[in-house]
Every structure is written in structure tokens, then in C-alpha cells.
Amino acid sequence: MEQLCVPLLTVLTGYVLTSLYLLRNPKLLHRKKSLHFHCRHIAHRGGEVGRTIENTLEAFDNALAYFTDMLELDCHMTQDGQVVVSHDQNLLRQTGVEVDIADRDYANGIVPIVEPEILQTEPMI
């Protein structure tokens, strides 16, 4: 029995000491991940609200002029399967017309023509 206990005790002691050493020095097993892309600025809906109409090419060009790293946009699908860029599923806030993008056909127009003053973007609070 003694012949079995000595090697078992030696292995168990080595396991415990190795585990404690690796717990105190985790960088030996797990190196810190290096990111390939460091983003500093993301333009949500194209950047500055109130300067341009959100989610338009003009808004994205404006964001790129301020050296943004990433552009964020929201897409919704129309009833006939076309993709439309809009933050909201419902267009009431942007156009003044109560209509959901998913309930309209792109070919027939997403929203009726509205007056330009309705399209002014209000600053978010």
C-alpha cells in the first residue's frame, strides 16, 4: 500500500503546485487578445442629428468628413421585398405620415410626397 501512496502523493502534490502557479500567472496559458481593428468613433444614423437628415448619403458623407471609423444604419424590408434604410419601422417621426415600411410596396412609393418642412430633423434629447 505504501508503494502506491508515495507516487500518488507525489503526482497530487505536483498537480496542486502547478495549478496554484498557473492561477497566479494566467498569462502563461492565456495571452491577451490583440484586436485587428480599433474603433474610436461610430456615426449612429450618419452622425450629427439636426445637421442632415438621418440615414441619408448626405449624413454619411458628413460623418466621413469628420473622420468617423464606422457608419451604423438600420434597414427594413418593404412588402415587395426591397430593403429601405430607415431608423424607425414606422415613418411618422421622419415624414409626418403614419405608415409602416413593411406594409408598403417600394414600387408604389414608401410614403406620399410631403411638405419639406415636415422632413426637418429634431435634435434628440
PDB file of N, CA and C in Angstrom, residues 29-109:
ATOM      1  N   LEU A  29      -0.664  30.809 -19.918  1.00  0.00           N
ATOM      2  CA  LEU A  29      -1.550  29.990 -20.750  1.00  0.00           C
ATOM      3  C   LEU A  29      -2.423  30.813 -21.679  1.00  0.00           C
ATOM      4  N   HIS A  30      -2.869  31.978 -21.216  1.00  0.00           N
ATOM      5  CA  HIS A  30      -3.826  32.790 -21.973  1.00  0.00           C
ATOM      6  C   HIS A  30      -3.220  34.161 -22.258  1.00  0.00           C
ATOM      7  N   ARG A  31      -2.841  34.363 -23.473  1.00  0.00           N
ATOM      8  CA  ARG A  31      -2.286  35.662 -23.869  1.00  0.00           C
ATOM      9  C   ARG A  31      -3.425  36.634 -24.147  1.00  0.00           C
ATOM     10  N   LYS A  32      -3.176  37.918 -23.910  1.00  0.00           N
ATOM     11  CA  LYS A  32      -4.164  38.952 -24.180  1.00  0.00           C
ATOM     12  C   LYS A  32      -4.412  39.025 -25.680  1.00  0.00           C
ATOM     13  N   LYS A  33      -5.688  39.063 -26.060  1.00  0.00           N
ATOM     14  CA  LYS A  33      -6.041  39.117 -27.475  1.00  0.00           C
ATOM     15  C   LYS A  33      -5.703  40.482 -28.058  1.00  0.00           C
ATOM     16  N   SER A  34      -5.137  40.458 -29.236  1.00  0.00           N
ATOM     17  CA  SER A  34      -4.866  41.726 -29.918  1.00  0.00           C
ATOM     18  C   SER A  34      -5.962  41.960 -30.948  1.00  0.00           C
ATOM     19  N   LEU A  35      -6.565  43.123 -30.893  1.00  0.00           N
ATOM     20  CA  LEU A  35      -7.633  43.466 -31.816  1.00  0.00           C
ATOM     21  C   LEU A  35      -7.039  43.970 -33.123  1.00  0.00           C
ATOM     22  N   HIS A  36      -7.631  43.541 -34.223  1.00  0.00           N
ATOM     23  CA  HIS A  36      -7.140  43.964 -35.524  1.00  0.00           C
ATOM     24  C   HIS A  36      -7.713  45.317 -35.930  1.00  0.00           C
ATOM     25  N   PHE A  37      -8.795  45.743 -35.256  1.00  0.00           N
ATOM     26  CA  PHE A  37      -9.451  46.991 -35.609  1.00  0.00           C
ATOM     27  C   PHE A  37      -9.784  47.744 -34.329  1.00  0.00           C
ATOM     28  N   HIS A  38      -9.289  48.947 -34.206  1.00  0.00           N
ATOM     29  CA  HIS A  38      -9.560  49.772 -33.040  1.00  0.00           C
ATOM     30  C   HIS A  38     -10.477  50.919 -33.463  1.00  0.00           C
ATOM     31  N   CYS A  39     -11.730  50.810 -33.093  1.00  0.00           N
ATOM     32  CA  CYS A  39     -12.716  51.821 -33.474  1.00  0.00           C
ATOM     33  C   CYS A  39     -12.801  52.886 -32.387  1.00  0.00           C
ATOM     34  N   ARG A  40     -12.737  54.139 -32.800  1.00  0.00           N
ATOM     35  CA  ARG A  40     -12.818  55.247 -31.849  1.00  0.00           C
ATOM     36  C   ARG A  40     -14.126  56.019 -31.977  1.00  0.00           C
ATOM     37  N   HIS A  41     -14.754  55.979 -33.165  1.00  0.00           N
ATOM     38  CA  HIS A  41     -15.955  56.773 -33.376  1.00  0.00           C
ATOM     39  C   HIS A  41     -16.906  56.050 -34.321  1.00  0.00           C
ATOM     40  N   ILE A  42     -18.156  55.873 -33.890  1.00  0.00           N
ATOM     41  CA  ILE A  42     -19.191  55.261 -34.725  1.00  0.00           C
ATOM     42  C   ILE A  42     -20.273  56.301 -34.956  1.00  0.00           C
ATOM     43  N   ALA A  43     -20.624  56.528 -36.216  1.00  0.00           N
ATOM     44  CA  ALA A  43     -21.670  57.502 -36.554  1.00  0.00           C
ATOM     45  C   ALA A  43     -23.009  56.776 -36.616  1.00  0.00           C
ATOM     46  N   HIS A  44     -23.807  56.931 -35.565  1.00  0.00           N
ATOM     47  CA  HIS A  44     -25.131  56.318 -35.488  1.00  0.00           C
ATOM     48  C   HIS A  44     -26.095  57.101 -36.373  1.00  0.00           C
ATOM     49  N   ARG A  45     -26.714  56.439 -37.333  1.00  0.00           N
ATOM     50  CA  ARG A  45     -27.642  57.046 -38.293  1.00  0.00           C
ATOM     51  C   ARG A  45     -26.982  58.131 -39.133  1.00  0.00           C
ATOM     52  N   GLY A  46     -25.674  58.160 -39.182  1.00  0.00           N
ATOM     53  CA  GLY A  46     -24.985  59.147 -40.004  1.00  0.00           C
ATOM     54  C   GLY A  46     -24.402  60.294 -39.221  1.00  0.00           C
ATOM     55  N   GLY A  47     -24.453  60.251 -37.916  1.00  0.00           N
ATOM     56  CA  GLY A  47     -23.769  61.279 -37.142  1.00  0.00           C
ATOM     57  C   GLY A  47     -24.674  62.318 -36.538  1.00  0.00           C
ATOM     58  N   GLU A  48     -24.320  63.561 -36.713  1.00  0.00           N
ATOM     59  CA  GLU A  48     -24.970  64.676 -36.019  1.00  0.00           C
ATOM     60  C   GLU A  48     -26.434  64.822 -36.399  1.00  0.00           C
ATOM     61  N   VAL A  49     -27.312  64.673 -35.426  1.00  0.00           N
ATOM     62  CA  VAL A  49     -28.740  64.856 -35.657  1.00  0.00           C
ATOM     63  C   VAL A  49     -29.021  66.346 -35.763  1.00  0.00           C
ATOM     64  N   GLY A  50     -29.810  66.734 -36.743  1.00  0.00           N
ATOM     65  CA  GLY A  50     -30.150  68.134 -36.933  1.00  0.00           C
ATOM     66  C   GLY A  50     -29.314  68.804 -38.003  1.00  0.00           C
ATOM     67  N   ARG A  51     -28.150  68.266 -38.289  1.00  0.00           N
ATOM     68  CA  ARG A  51     -27.294  68.849 -39.321  1.00  0.00           C
ATOM     69  C   ARG A  51     -27.703  68.345 -40.705  1.00  0.00           C
ATOM     70  N   THR A  52     -28.032  67.061 -40.788  1.00  0.00           N
ATOM     71  CA  THR A  52     -28.512  66.448 -42.028  1.00  0.00           C
ATOM     72  C   THR A  52     -29.655  65.507 -41.686  1.00  0.00           C
ATOM     73  N   ILE A  53     -30.391  65.088 -42.691  1.00  0.00           N
ATOM     74  CA  ILE A  53     -31.453  64.110 -42.473  1.00  0.00           C
ATOM     75  C   ILE A  53     -30.794  62.757 -42.239  1.00  0.00           C
ATOM     76  N   GLU A  54     -31.199  62.077 -41.181  1.00  0.00           N
ATOM     77  CA  GLU A  54     -30.539  60.838 -40.778  1.00  0.00           C
ATOM     78  C   GLU A  54     -30.670  59.738 -41.826  1.00  0.00           C
ATOM     79  N   ASN A  55     -29.684  58.853 -41.832  1.00  0.00           N
ATOM     80  CA  ASN A  55     -29.636  57.692 -42.724  1.00  0.00           C
ATOM     81  C   ASN A  55     -29.697  58.056 -44.203  1.00  0.00           C
ATOM     82  N   THR A  56     -29.119  59.192 -44.571  1.00  0.00           N
ATOM     83  CA  THR A  56     -29.031  59.571 -45.985  1.00  0.00           C
ATOM     84  C   THR A  56     -27.560  59.583 -46.393  1.00  0.00           C
ATOM     85  N   LEU A  57     -27.316  59.560 -47.685  1.00  0.00           N
ATOM     86  CA  LEU A  57     -25.935  59.633 -48.161  1.00  0.00           C
ATOM     87  C   LEU A  57     -25.273  60.927 -47.700  1.00  0.00           C
ATOM     88  N   GLU A  58     -26.056  61.993 -47.641  1.00  0.00           N
ATOM     89  CA  GLU A  58     -25.529  63.274 -47.160  1.00  0.00           C
ATOM     90  C   GLU A  58     -25.052  63.152 -45.700  1.00  0.00           C
ATOM     91  N   ALA A  59     -25.824  62.451 -44.871  1.00  0.00           N
ATOM     92  CA  ALA A  59     -25.447  62.267 -43.469  1.00  0.00           C
ATOM     93  C   ALA A  59     -24.185  61.420 -43.353  1.00  0.00           C
ATOM     94  N   PHE A  60     -24.075  60.378 -44.169  1.00  0.00           N
ATOM     95  CA  PHE A  60     -22.890  59.528 -44.117  1.00  0.00           C
ATOM     96  C   PHE A  60     -21.664  60.254 -44.658  1.00  0.00           C
ATOM     97  N   ASP A  61     -21.829  61.065 -45.707  1.00  0.00           N
ATOM     98  CA  ASP A  61     -20.714  61.873 -46.210  1.00  0.00           C
ATOM     99  C   ASP A  61     -20.241  62.861 -45.142  1.00  0.00           C
ATOM    100  N   ASN A  62     -21.203  63.453 -44.429  1.00  0.00           N
ATOM    101  CA  ASN A  62     -20.870  64.385 -43.351  1.00  0.00           C
ATOM    102  C   ASN A  62     -20.086  63.672 -42.251  1.00  0.00           C
ATOM    103  N   ALA A  63     -20.497  62.455 -41.896  1.00  0.00           N
ATOM    104  CA  ALA A  63     -19.794  61.700 -40.861  1.00  0.00           C
ATOM    105  C   ALA A  63     -18.376  61.368 -41.313  1.00  0.00           C
ATOM    106  N   LEU A  64     -18.206  61.009 -42.571  1.00  0.00           N
ATOM    107  CA  LEU A  64     -16.871  60.698 -43.085  1.00  0.00           C
ATOM    108  C   LEU A  64     -15.986  61.941 -43.127  1.00  0.00           C
ATOM    109  N   ALA A  65     -16.595  63.105 -43.328  1.00  0.00           N
ATOM    110  CA  ALA A  65     -15.826  64.354 -43.317  1.00  0.00           C
ATOM    111  C   ALA A  65     -15.242  64.620 -41.924  1.00  0.00           C
ATOM    112  N   TYR A  66     -15.894  64.073 -40.885  1.00  0.00           N
ATOM    113  CA  TYR A  66     -15.394  64.216 -39.515  1.00  0.00           C
ATOM    114  C   TYR A  66     -14.562  63.000 -39.096  1.00  0.00           C
ATOM    115  N   PHE A  67     -14.099  62.225 -40.070  1.00  0.00           N
ATOM    116  CA  PHE A  67     -13.178  61.102 -39.856  1.00  0.00           C
ATOM    117  C   PHE A  67     -13.746  60.025 -38.938  1.00  0.00           C
ATOM    118  N   THR A  68     -15.008  59.693 -39.122  1.00  0.00           N
ATOM    119  CA  THR A  68     -15.591  58.610 -38.332  1.00  0.00           C
ATOM    120  C   THR A  68     -14.992  57.279 -38.772  1.00  0.00           C
ATOM    121  N   ASP A  69     -14.941  56.309 -37.848  1.00  0.00           N
ATOM    122  CA  ASP A  69     -14.375  54.998 -38.142  1.00  0.00           C
ATOM    123  C   ASP A  69     -15.408  54.029 -38.709  1.00  0.00           C
ATOM    124  N   MET A  70     -16.638  54.132 -38.227  1.00  0.00           N
ATOM    125  CA  MET A  70     -17.692  53.220 -38.670  1.00  0.00           C
ATOM    126  C   MET A  70     -18.995  53.975 -38.875  1.00  0.00           C
ATOM    127  N   LEU A  71     -19.796  53.497 -39.812  1.00  0.00           N
ATOM    128  CA  LEU A  71     -21.139  54.027 -40.043  1.00  0.00           C
ATOM    129  C   LEU A  71     -22.146  52.973 -39.599  1.00  0.00           C
ATOM    130  N   GLU A  72     -23.186  53.395 -38.904  1.00  0.00           N
ATOM    131  CA  GLU A  72     -24.231  52.486 -38.465  1.00  0.00           C
ATOM    132  C   GLU A  72     -25.520  52.898 -39.148  1.00  0.00           C
ATOM    133  N   LEU A  73     -26.247  51.934 -39.688  1.00  0.00           N
ATOM    134  CA  LEU A  73     -27.545  52.243 -40.290  1.00  0.00           C
ATOM    135  C   LEU A  73     -28.507  51.114 -40.013  1.00  0.00           C
ATOM    136  N   ASP A  74     -29.799  51.409 -40.107  1.00  0.00           N
ATOM    137  CA  ASP A  74     -30.850  50.430 -39.864  1.00  0.00           C
ATOM    138  C   ASP A  74     -31.579  50.167 -41.169  1.00  0.00           C
ATOM    139  N   CYS A  75     -31.862  48.911 -41.441  1.00  0.00           N
ATOM    140  CA  CYS A  75     -32.549  48.528 -42.683  1.00  0.00           C
ATOM    141  C   CYS A  75     -33.864  47.825 -42.352  1.00  0.00           C
ATOM    142  N   HIS A  76     -34.860  48.074 -43.191  1.00  0.00           N
ATOM    143  CA  HIS A  76     -36.158  47.407 -43.070  1.00  0.00           C
ATOM    144  C   HIS A  76     -36.578  46.952 -44.457  1.00  0.00           C
ATOM    145  N   MET A  77     -37.405  45.917 -44.515  1.00  0.00           N
ATOM    146  CA  MET A  77     -37.831  45.373 -45.794  1.00  0.00           C
ATOM    147  C   MET A  77     -39.279  45.772 -46.078  1.00  0.00           C
ATOM    148  N   THR A  78     -39.518  46.184 -47.323  1.00  0.00           N
ATOM    149  CA  THR A  78     -40.871  46.545 -47.740  1.00  0.00           C
ATOM    150  C   THR A  78     -41.671  45.282 -48.033  1.00  0.00           C
ATOM    151  N   GLN A  79     -42.942  45.474 -48.296  1.00  0.00           N
ATOM    152  CA  GLN A  79     -43.832  44.354 -48.577  1.00  0.00           C
ATOM    153  C   GLN A  79     -43.409  43.593 -49.832  1.00  0.00           C
ATOM    154  N   ASP A  80     -42.842  44.299 -50.818  1.00  0.00           N
ATOM    155  CA  ASP A  80     -42.413  43.634 -52.055  1.00  0.00           C
ATOM    156  C   ASP A  80     -40.943  43.201 -52.010  1.00  0.00           C
ATOM    157  N   GLY A  81     -40.326  43.177 -50.805  1.00  0.00           N
ATOM    158  CA  GLY A  81     -39.002  42.606 -50.645  1.00  0.00           C
ATOM    159  C   GLY A  81     -37.831  43.533 -50.901  1.00  0.00           C
ATOM    160  N   GLN A  82     -38.056  44.826 -50.994  1.00  0.00           N
ATOM    161  CA  GLN A  82     -36.973  45.789 -51.189  1.00  0.00           C
ATOM    162  C   GLN A  82     -36.459  46.261 -49.824  1.00  0.00           C
ATOM    163  N   VAL A  83     -35.170  46.518 -49.755  1.00  0.00           N
ATOM    164  CA  VAL A  83     -34.559  46.977 -48.500  1.00  0.00           C
ATOM    165  C   VAL A  83     -34.543  48.500 -48.479  1.00  0.00           C
ATOM    166  N   VAL A  84     -34.991  49.067 -47.366  1.00  0.00           N
ATOM    167  CA  VAL A  84     -35.053  50.523 -47.189  1.00  0.00           C
ATOM    168  C   VAL A  84     -34.252  50.882 -45.940  1.00  0.00           C
ATOM    169  N   VAL A  85     -33.434  51.930 -46.039  1.00  0.00           N
ATOM    170  CA  VAL A  85     -32.651  52.394 -44.901  1.00  0.00           C
ATOM    171  C   VAL A  85     -33.471  53.412 -44.128  1.00  0.00           C
ATOM    172  N   SER A  86     -33.805  53.060 -42.887  1.00  0.00           N
ATOM    173  CA  SER A  86     -34.572  53.946 -42.010  1.00  0.00           C
ATOM    174  C   SER A  86     -34.364  53.471 -40.582  1.00  0.00           C
ATOM    175  N   HIS A  87     -34.236  54.403 -39.651  1.00  0.00           N
ATOM    176  CA  HIS A  87     -34.037  54.022 -38.253  1.00  0.00           C
ATOM    177  C   HIS A  87     -35.299  53.386 -37.681  1.00  0.00           C
ATOM    178  N   ASP A  88     -36.440  53.973 -37.985  1.00  0.00           N
ATOM    179  CA  ASP A  88     -37.710  53.515 -37.426  1.00  0.00           C
ATOM    180  C   ASP A  88     -38.457  52.644 -38.429  1.00  0.00           C
ATOM    181  N   GLN A  89     -39.171  51.654 -37.902  1.00  0.00           N
ATOM    182  CA  GLN A  89     -40.040  50.830 -38.750  1.00  0.00           C
ATOM    183  C   GLN A  89     -41.223  51.666 -39.230  1.00  0.00           C
ATOM    184  N   ASN A  90     -41.695  52.575 -38.378  1.00  0.00           N
ATOM    185  CA  ASN A  90     -42.797  53.466 -38.726  1.00  0.00           C
ATOM    186  C   ASN A  90     -42.218  54.822 -39.114  1.00  0.00           C
ATOM    187  N   LEU A  91     -42.750  55.444 -40.150  1.00  0.00           N
ATOM    188  CA  LEU A  91     -42.176  56.677 -40.687  1.00  0.00           C
ATOM    189  C   LEU A  91     -42.816  57.964 -40.168  1.00  0.00           C
ATOM    190  N   LEU A  92     -43.628  57.875 -39.130  1.00  0.00           N
ATOM    191  CA  LEU A  92     -44.312  59.064 -38.606  1.00  0.00           C
ATOM    192  C   LEU A  92     -43.314  60.130 -38.151  1.00  0.00           C
ATOM    193  N   ARG A  93     -42.298  59.766 -37.418  1.00  0.00           N
ATOM    194  CA  ARG A  93     -41.338  60.745 -36.899  1.00  0.00           C
ATOM    195  C   ARG A  93     -40.569  61.433 -38.023  1.00  0.00           C
ATOM    196  N   GLN A  94     -40.231  60.705 -39.078  1.00  0.00           N
ATOM    197  CA  GLN A  94     -39.405  61.269 -40.140  1.00  0.00           C
ATOM    198  C   GLN A  94     -40.213  62.008 -41.204  1.00  0.00           C
ATOM    199  N   THR A  95     -41.436  61.568 -41.461  1.00  0.00           N
ATOM    200  CA  THR A  95     -42.185  62.140 -42.584  1.00  0.00           C
ATOM    201  C   THR A  95     -43.494  62.801 -42.194  1.00  0.00           C
ATOM    202  N   GLY A  96     -43.985  62.519 -40.991  1.00  0.00           N
ATOM    203  CA  GLY A  96     -45.280  63.057 -40.594  1.00  0.00           C
ATOM    204  C   GLY A  96     -46.434  62.205 -41.093  1.00  0.00           C
ATOM    205  N   VAL A  97     -46.139  61.083 -41.715  1.00  0.00           N
ATOM    206  CA  VAL A  97     -47.167  60.182 -42.241  1.00  0.00           C
ATOM    207  C   VAL A  97     -47.103  58.880 -41.457  1.00  0.00           C
ATOM    208  N   GLU A  98     -48.244  58.445 -40.926  1.00  0.00           N
ATOM    209  CA  GLU A  98     -48.324  57.208 -40.145  1.00  0.00           C
ATOM    210  C   GLU A  98     -48.356  56.018 -41.096  1.00  0.00           C
ATOM    211  N   VAL A  99     -47.176  55.435 -41.358  1.00  0.00           N
ATOM    212  CA  VAL A  99     -47.093  54.286 -42.263  1.00  0.00           C
ATOM    213  C   VAL A  99     -45.908  53.419 -41.839  1.00  0.00           C
ATOM    214  N   ASP A 100     -46.122  52.102 -41.851  1.00  0.00           N
ATOM    215  CA  ASP A 100     -45.043  51.155 -41.585  1.00  0.00           C
ATOM    216  C   ASP A 100     -44.391  50.759 -42.902  1.00  0.00           C
ATOM    217  N   ILE A 101     -43.080  50.650 -42.905  1.00  0.00           N
ATOM    218  CA  ILE A 101     -42.353  50.290 -44.125  1.00  0.00           C
ATOM    219  C   ILE A 101     -42.766  48.908 -44.612  1.00  0.00           C
ATOM    220  N   ALA A 102     -42.962  47.977 -43.695  1.00  0.00           N
ATOM    221  CA  ALA A 102     -43.299  46.597 -44.068  1.00  0.00           C
ATOM    222  C   ALA A 102     -44.672  46.483 -44.715  1.00  0.00           C
ATOM    223  N   ASP A 103     -45.530  47.492 -44.552  1.00  0.00           N
ATOM    224  CA  ASP A 103     -46.881  47.452 -45.120  1.00  0.00           C
ATOM    225  C   ASP A 103     -46.974  48.125 -46.481  1.00  0.00           C
ATOM    226  N   ARG A 104     -45.862  48.639 -46.987  1.00  0.00           N
ATOM    227  CA  ARG A 104     -45.877  49.375 -48.258  1.00  0.00           C
ATOM    228  C   ARG A 104     -45.040  48.673 -49.306  1.00  0.00           C
ATOM    229  N   ASP A 105     -45.381  48.910 -50.586  1.00  0.00           N
ATOM    230  CA  ASP A 105     -44.579  48.444 -51.714  1.00  0.00           C
ATOM    231  C   ASP A 105     -43.613  49.543 -52.122  1.00  0.00           C
ATOM    232  N   TYR A 106     -42.377  49.160 -52.402  1.00  0.00           N
ATOM    233  CA  TYR A 106     -41.375  50.134 -52.831  1.00  0.00           C
ATOM    234  C   TYR A 106     -41.750  50.715 -54.186  1.00  0.00           C
ATOM    235  N   ALA A 107     -42.279  49.886 -55.079  1.00  0.00           N
ATOM    236  CA  ALA A 107     -42.623  50.322 -56.432  1.00  0.00           C
ATOM    237  C   ALA A 107     -43.695  51.407 -56.421  1.00  0.00           C
ATOM    238  N   ASN A 108     -44.591  51.377 -55.458  1.00  0.00           N
ATOM    239  CA  ASN A 108     -45.664  52.370 -55.371  1.00  0.00           C
ATOM    240  C   ASN A 108     -45.277  53.571 -54.516  1.00  0.00           C
ATOM    241  N   GLY A 109     -44.083  53.587 -53.994  1.00  0.00           N
ATOM    242  CA  GLY A 109     -43.648  54.685 -53.128  1.00  0.00           C
ATOM    243  C   GLY A 109     -43.876  54.324 -51.679  1.00  0.00           C
TER     244      GLY A 109
END
